[in-house]
Amino acid sequence: MELNLAVPSPLQYFTSLVQSDEHFPLLEAAISLAQDEYPDLDVEQVLGDVDQLLARLKRRLPTDAPALQRLRALNQFFFRDLSFGGNIHDYYDPDNSYLNAVLRTRRGVPISLAVLWLELAVGLDLNARGVAFPGHFMLKVNLPKGQVVIDPFSGQSLSREELAERLEPFRQRSGAADDFEVPIGLYLQSAPPREIISRMLRNLKEIHKTQEDWQRLIAVQDRLIVLQPDAWTEYRDRGQAWAALGDASRAVVDLETYLAHADDALDIDAVIEQLTRLRGKK
């Protein structure tokens, strides 16, 4: 029997990682996003680098350290000793979303910093989760005496009053400020790993779309569709990127897929019009 020793493509590798929600390897999947930009990236090496950080951190703590001591040691190590923090000077650099680069520069965006911090927190047996807070990814840790919410961009612990203040612009834009007061706890629900990876990809999507970097945008769209195959707007957006690149055939396939499932979408007429033009170019 002939063995198939072909190395999987970055997209095939990513697909293998995100099949199951039950055993979703968040850190590995997040690291793998960089393979589109760094095709020679050794994911196992990056995983090993994070393991080494965890080993260094564990050496600082007694085995019976209580949760609060472990949390304080983690924040001291991550935010102060290693100086991880937000890239305030070049926030929209794609490298801020690639964990290999974040480990090298110690700079990132909230969600990429959060993924690294979470891996260390889980390694310390802390009950920590990511939070898809509007506009700014957060971290939360449940301790015996209460919950701590942390901004991974700065390492700051946030009070409920500070969270409410950060939430206010979102409430104003969404019109929620005029309705009943939504409990802030609803905005602090845990984000599952699939949602975290999706949010990382959407960050990259917005960067590439703004820069009209269609080839890189398509690579991101490919991953989003693998991650969320029923997210039909992602087919539309990939189709429009193919159209911008001049590949009418691929654009038509994606836009037709979108229309087949977008029953109540507000842009149906515009997409039909675009499809008509594209079919004339095939």
GROMACS .gro file of C-alpha atoms in nm:
model
  282
    1MET     CA    1   0.000   0.000   0.000
    2GLU     CA    2   0.136   0.341  -0.098
    3LEU     CA    3   0.155   0.590   0.189
    4ASN     CA    4   0.044   0.948   0.134
    5LEU     CA    5   0.318   1.157   0.291
    6ALA     CA    6   0.207   1.487   0.139
    7VAL     CA    7   0.233   1.781   0.374
    8PRO     CA    8  -0.111   1.937   0.427
    9SER     CA    9  -0.165   2.290   0.305
   10PRO     CA   10  -0.216   2.559   0.569
   11LEU     CA   11  -0.590   2.551   0.500
   12GLN     CA   12  -0.605   2.172   0.525
   13TYR     CA   13  -0.416   2.184   0.853
   14PHE     CA   14  -0.650   2.452   0.988
   15THR     CA   15  -0.950   2.245   0.877
   16SER     CA   16  -0.822   1.946   1.073
   17LEU     CA   17  -0.792   2.160   1.387
   18VAL     CA   18  -1.139   2.313   1.389
   19GLN     CA   19  -1.355   2.008   1.316
   20SER     CA   20  -1.478   1.954   1.670
   21ASP     CA   21  -1.595   2.198   1.935
   22GLU     CA   22  -1.541   1.935   2.202
   23HIS     CA   23  -1.164   1.923   2.152
   24PHE     CA   24  -1.089   2.259   1.993
   25PRO     CA   25  -0.717   2.345   2.025
   26LEU     CA   26  -0.749   2.721   2.064
   27LEU     CA   27  -0.380   2.807   2.087
   28GLU     CA   28  -0.276   2.581   1.799
   29ALA     CA   29  -0.556   2.709   1.577
   30ALA     CA   30  -0.466   3.069   1.660
   31ILE     CA   31  -0.098   3.011   1.583
   32SER     CA   32  -0.186   2.846   1.252
   33LEU     CA   33  -0.353   3.164   1.123
   34ALA     CA   34  -0.004   3.303   1.059
   35GLN     CA   35   0.079   3.029   0.808
   36ASP     CA   36  -0.081   3.230   0.527
   37GLU     CA   37   0.172   3.506   0.587
   38TYR     CA   38   0.457   3.287   0.715
   39PRO     CA   39   0.433   2.964   0.510
   40ASP     CA   40   0.744   2.814   0.673
   41LEU     CA   41   0.613   2.871   1.023
   42ASP     CA   42   0.675   2.580   1.260
   43VAL     CA   43   0.357   2.568   1.469
   44GLU     CA   44   0.506   2.309   1.705
   45GLN     CA   45   0.799   2.541   1.774
   46VAL     CA   46   0.563   2.823   1.871
   47LEU     CA   47   0.365   2.586   2.095
   48GLY     CA   48   0.696   2.489   2.255
   49ASP     CA   49   0.784   2.854   2.313
   50VAL     CA   50   0.458   2.903   2.503
   51ASP     CA   51   0.522   2.586   2.703
   52GLN     CA   52   0.861   2.726   2.805
   53LEU     CA   53   0.698   3.046   2.927
   54LEU     CA   54   0.456   2.840   3.133
   55ALA     CA   55   0.741   2.637   3.283
   56ARG     CA   56   0.922   2.957   3.382
   57LEU     CA   57   0.607   3.089   3.544
   58LYS     CA   58   0.537   2.768   3.736
   59ARG     CA   59   0.884   2.777   3.889
   60ARG     CA   60   0.785   3.101   4.062
   61LEU     CA   61   0.494   2.945   4.248
   62PRO     CA   62   0.460   2.688   4.523
   63THR     CA   63   0.251   2.389   4.418
   64ASP     CA   64  -0.019   2.478   4.671
   65ALA     CA   65  -0.048   2.846   4.577
   66PRO     CA   66  -0.408   2.971   4.602
   67ALA     CA   67  -0.587   3.100   4.292
   68LEU     CA   68  -0.540   3.469   4.373
   69GLN     CA   69  -0.164   3.422   4.416
   70ARG     CA   70  -0.146   3.236   4.085
   71LEU     CA   71  -0.338   3.516   3.912
   72ARG     CA   72  -0.113   3.785   4.054
   73ALA     CA   73   0.199   3.591   3.954
   74LEU     CA   74   0.064   3.547   3.601
   75ASN     CA   75  -0.014   3.916   3.557
   76GLN     CA   76   0.325   4.017   3.698
   77PHE     CA   77   0.502   3.775   3.465
   78PHE     CA   78   0.301   3.848   3.149
   79PHE     CA   79   0.234   4.220   3.163
   80ARG     CA   80   0.525   4.353   3.366
   81ASP     CA   81   0.823   4.116   3.349
   82LEU     CA   82   0.773   4.015   2.985
   83SER     CA   83   0.608   4.348   2.897
   84PHE     CA   84   0.332   4.206   2.680
   85GLY     CA   85   0.088   4.480   2.585
   86GLY     CA   86  -0.110   4.651   2.314
   87ASN     CA   87   0.054   4.785   2.000
   88ILE     CA   88  -0.066   5.142   2.036
   89HIS     CA   89   0.167   5.270   1.763
   90ASP     CA   90   0.056   5.036   1.482
   91TYR     CA   91  -0.273   4.882   1.590
   92TYR     CA   92  -0.373   4.765   1.241
   93ASP     CA   93  -0.050   4.583   1.160
   94PRO     CA   94  -0.154   4.225   1.068
   95ASP     CA   95   0.138   4.096   1.275
   96ASN     CA   96  -0.061   4.195   1.584
   97SER     CA   97  -0.286   3.897   1.508
   98TYR     CA   98  -0.009   3.645   1.438
   99LEU     CA   99   0.099   3.481   1.762
  100ASN     CA  100   0.451   3.401   1.642
  101ALA     CA  101   0.501   3.774   1.585
  102VAL     CA  102   0.329   3.870   1.912
  103LEU     CA  103   0.565   3.641   2.102
  104ARG     CA  104   0.861   3.805   1.930
  105THR     CA  105   0.757   4.169   1.965
  106ARG     CA  106   0.549   4.135   2.285
  107ARG     CA  107   0.291   4.357   2.113
  108GLY     CA  108  -0.054   4.267   1.988
  109VAL     CA  109  -0.423   4.344   1.988
  110PRO     CA  110  -0.651   4.249   2.278
  111ILE     CA  111  -0.759   3.913   2.140
  112SER     CA  112  -0.414   3.785   2.042
  113LEU     CA  113  -0.272   3.886   2.380
  114ALA     CA  114  -0.571   3.721   2.545
  115VAL     CA  115  -0.512   3.387   2.371
  116LEU     CA  116  -0.154   3.372   2.498
  117TRP     CA  117  -0.254   3.483   2.849
  118LEU     CA  118  -0.534   3.224   2.857
  119GLU     CA  119  -0.295   2.942   2.770
  120LEU     CA  120  -0.077   3.035   3.067
  121ALA     CA  121  -0.379   3.078   3.292
  122VAL     CA  122  -0.515   2.734   3.203
  123GLY     CA  123  -0.168   2.592   3.265
  124LEU     CA  124  -0.192   2.732   3.619
  125ASP     CA  125  -0.537   2.573   3.666
  126LEU     CA  126  -0.708   2.910   3.682
  127ASN     CA  127  -1.075   2.925   3.589
  128ALA     CA  128  -1.018   3.178   3.312
  129ARG     CA  129  -1.214   3.253   2.995
  130GLY     CA  130  -1.212   3.497   2.708
  131VAL     CA  131  -1.498   3.746   2.682
  132ALA     CA  132  -1.629   3.886   2.353
  133PHE     CA  133  -1.696   4.227   2.503
  134PRO     CA  134  -1.826   4.475   2.242
  135GLY     CA  135  -1.538   4.637   2.059
  136HIS     CA  136  -1.266   4.506   2.289
  137PHE     CA  137  -1.188   4.148   2.382
  138MET     CA  138  -1.156   4.090   2.757
  139LEU     CA  139  -1.053   3.821   3.004
  140LYS     CA  140  -1.230   3.700   3.314
  141VAL     CA  141  -1.115   3.483   3.602
  142ASN     CA  142  -1.348   3.327   3.856
  143LEU     CA  143  -1.191   3.322   4.202
  144PRO     CA  144  -1.331   3.184   4.529
  145LYS     CA  145  -1.429   3.535   4.638
  146GLY     CA  146  -1.552   3.675   4.308
  147GLN     CA  147  -1.478   3.747   3.946
  148VAL     CA  148  -1.192   3.954   3.804
  149VAL     CA  149  -1.220   4.111   3.457
  150ILE     CA  150  -0.893   4.207   3.286
  151ASP     CA  151  -0.815   4.417   2.982
  152PRO     CA  152  -0.547   4.214   2.796
  153PHE     CA  153  -0.433   4.527   2.612
  154SER     CA  154  -0.308   4.690   2.931
  155GLY     CA  155  -0.329   4.425   3.203
  156GLN     CA  156  -0.567   4.648   3.398
  157SER     CA  157  -0.833   4.492   3.621
  158LEU     CA  158  -1.165   4.661   3.556
  159SER     CA  159  -1.443   4.741   3.801
  160ARG     CA  160  -1.808   4.708   3.701
  161GLU     CA  161  -1.826   5.088   3.680
  162GLU     CA  162  -1.532   5.097   3.439
  163LEU     CA  163  -1.688   4.820   3.230
  164ALA     CA  164  -2.015   5.011   3.216
  165GLU     CA  165  -1.827   5.321   3.102
  166ARG     CA  166  -1.655   5.127   2.824
  167LEU     CA  167  -1.987   4.979   2.723
  168GLU     CA  168  -2.167   5.312   2.695
  169PRO     CA  169  -2.049   5.406   2.339
  170PHE     CA  170  -2.169   5.067   2.214
  171ARG     CA  171  -2.505   5.112   2.388
  172GLN     CA  172  -2.543   5.458   2.237
  173ARG     CA  173  -2.467   5.333   1.883
  174SER     CA  174  -2.697   5.034   1.915
  175GLY     CA  175  -2.982   5.232   2.069
  176ALA     CA  176  -2.974   5.019   2.382
  177ALA     CA  177  -2.931   5.325   2.601
  178ASP     CA  178  -3.294   5.416   2.542
  179ASP     CA  179  -3.422   5.073   2.636
  180PHE     CA  180  -3.417   4.883   2.963
  181GLU     CA  181  -3.082   4.848   3.136
  182VAL     CA  182  -2.915   4.529   3.012
  183PRO     CA  183  -2.727   4.356   3.296
  184ILE     CA  184  -2.355   4.393   3.238
  185GLY     CA  185  -2.312   4.023   3.304
  186LEU     CA  186  -2.474   3.951   2.966
  187TYR     CA  187  -2.175   4.120   2.803
  188LEU     CA  188  -1.931   3.910   3.007
  189GLN     CA  189  -2.032   3.566   2.887
  190SER     CA  190  -1.752   3.328   2.794
  191ALA     CA  191  -1.652   3.322   2.428
  192PRO     CA  192  -1.611   2.966   2.294
  193PRO     CA  193  -1.285   2.889   2.108
  194ARG     CA  194  -1.455   2.887   1.767
  195GLU     CA  195  -1.587   3.238   1.829
  196ILE     CA  196  -1.243   3.356   1.940
  197ILE     CA  197  -1.078   3.231   1.620
  198SER     CA  198  -1.360   3.381   1.415
  199ARG     CA  199  -1.305   3.718   1.580
  200MET     CA  200  -0.931   3.699   1.512
  201LEU     CA  201  -1.003   3.626   1.146
  202ARG     CA  202  -1.255   3.909   1.120
  203ASN     CA  203  -0.991   4.148   1.253
  204LEU     CA  204  -0.760   4.040   0.971
  205LYS     CA  205  -1.049   4.058   0.726
  206GLU     CA  206  -1.112   4.423   0.805
  207ILE     CA  207  -0.743   4.509   0.770
  208HIS     CA  208  -0.708   4.342   0.429
  209LYS     CA  209  -1.040   4.480   0.307
  210THR     CA  210  -0.942   4.834   0.404
  211GLN     CA  211  -0.608   4.791   0.224
  212GLU     CA  212  -0.783   4.626  -0.075
  213ASP     CA  213  -0.543   4.335  -0.040
  214TRP     CA  214  -0.777   4.090  -0.209
  215GLN     CA  215  -0.546   3.790  -0.219
  216ARG     CA  216  -0.484   3.801   0.155
  217LEU     CA  217  -0.852   3.870   0.214
  218ILE     CA  218  -0.947   3.556   0.020
  219ALA     CA  219  -0.711   3.347   0.236
  220VAL     CA  220  -0.889   3.480   0.545
  221GLN     CA  221  -1.231   3.416   0.387
  222ASP     CA  222  -1.130   3.058   0.312
  223ARG     CA  223  -1.061   3.004   0.680
  224LEU     CA  224  -1.382   3.176   0.791
  225ILE     CA  225  -1.586   2.951   0.563
  226VAL     CA  226  -1.411   2.641   0.697
  227LEU     CA  227  -1.472   2.763   1.051
  228GLN     CA  228  -1.835   2.865   0.994
  229PRO     CA  229  -1.963   2.689   0.681
  230ASP     CA  230  -2.316   2.825   0.733
  231ALA     CA  231  -2.207   3.189   0.753
  232TRP     CA  232  -2.337   3.274   0.407
  233THR     CA  233  -2.222   3.635   0.407
  234GLU     CA  234  -1.864   3.507   0.410
  235TYR     CA  235  -1.926   3.344   0.071
  236ARG     CA  236  -2.057   3.676  -0.055
  237ASP     CA  237  -1.753   3.861   0.073
  238ARG     CA  238  -1.515   3.605  -0.079
  239GLY     CA  239  -1.702   3.626  -0.407
  240GLN     CA  240  -1.666   4.001  -0.412
  241ALA     CA  241  -1.294   3.967  -0.343
  242TRP     CA  242  -1.263   3.724  -0.635
  243ALA     CA  243  -1.450   3.978  -0.849
  244ALA     CA  244  -1.207   4.252  -0.744
  245LEU     CA  245  -0.922   4.023  -0.854
  246GLY     CA  246  -1.090   3.970  -1.191
  247ASP     CA  247  -1.176   3.602  -1.139
  248ALA     CA  248  -1.537   3.609  -1.253
  249SER     CA  249  -1.586   3.230  -1.248
  250ARG     CA  250  -1.498   3.191  -0.880
  251ALA     CA  251  -1.687   3.507  -0.791
  252VAL     CA  252  -2.004   3.372  -0.955
  253VAL     CA  253  -1.986   3.043  -0.763
  254ASP     CA  254  -1.958   3.219  -0.427
  255LEU     CA  255  -2.222   3.481  -0.500
  256GLU     CA  256  -2.465   3.214  -0.623
  257THR     CA  257  -2.405   3.021  -0.299
  258TYR     CA  258  -2.485   3.332  -0.102
  259LEU     CA  259  -2.806   3.403  -0.295
  260ALA     CA  260  -2.923   3.044  -0.252
  261HIS     CA  261  -2.932   3.096   0.124
  262ALA     CA  262  -2.987   3.471   0.170
  263ASP     CA  263  -3.366   3.472   0.167
  264ASP     CA  264  -3.425   3.795   0.357
  265ALA     CA  265  -3.099   3.977   0.295
  266LEU     CA  266  -3.123   4.347   0.215
  267ASP     CA  267  -2.858   4.330  -0.056
  268ILE     CA  268  -3.013   4.062  -0.276
  269ASP     CA  269  -3.093   4.299  -0.564
  270ALA     CA  270  -2.740   4.444  -0.562
  271VAL     CA  271  -2.582   4.097  -0.560
  272ILE     CA  272  -2.808   3.981  -0.845
  273GLU     CA  273  -2.702   4.285  -1.045
  274GLN     CA  274  -2.336   4.211  -0.974
  275LEU     CA  275  -2.385   3.848  -1.076
  276THR     CA  276  -2.539   3.953  -1.407
  277ARG     CA  277  -2.234   4.163  -1.486
  278LEU     CA  278  -1.994   3.889  -1.383
  279ARG     CA  279  -2.166   3.621  -1.591
  280GLY     CA  280  -2.109   3.839  -1.893
  281LYS     CA  281  -1.734   3.828  -1.823
  282LYS     CA  282  -1.701   3.449  -1.785
   0.00000   0.00000   0.00000
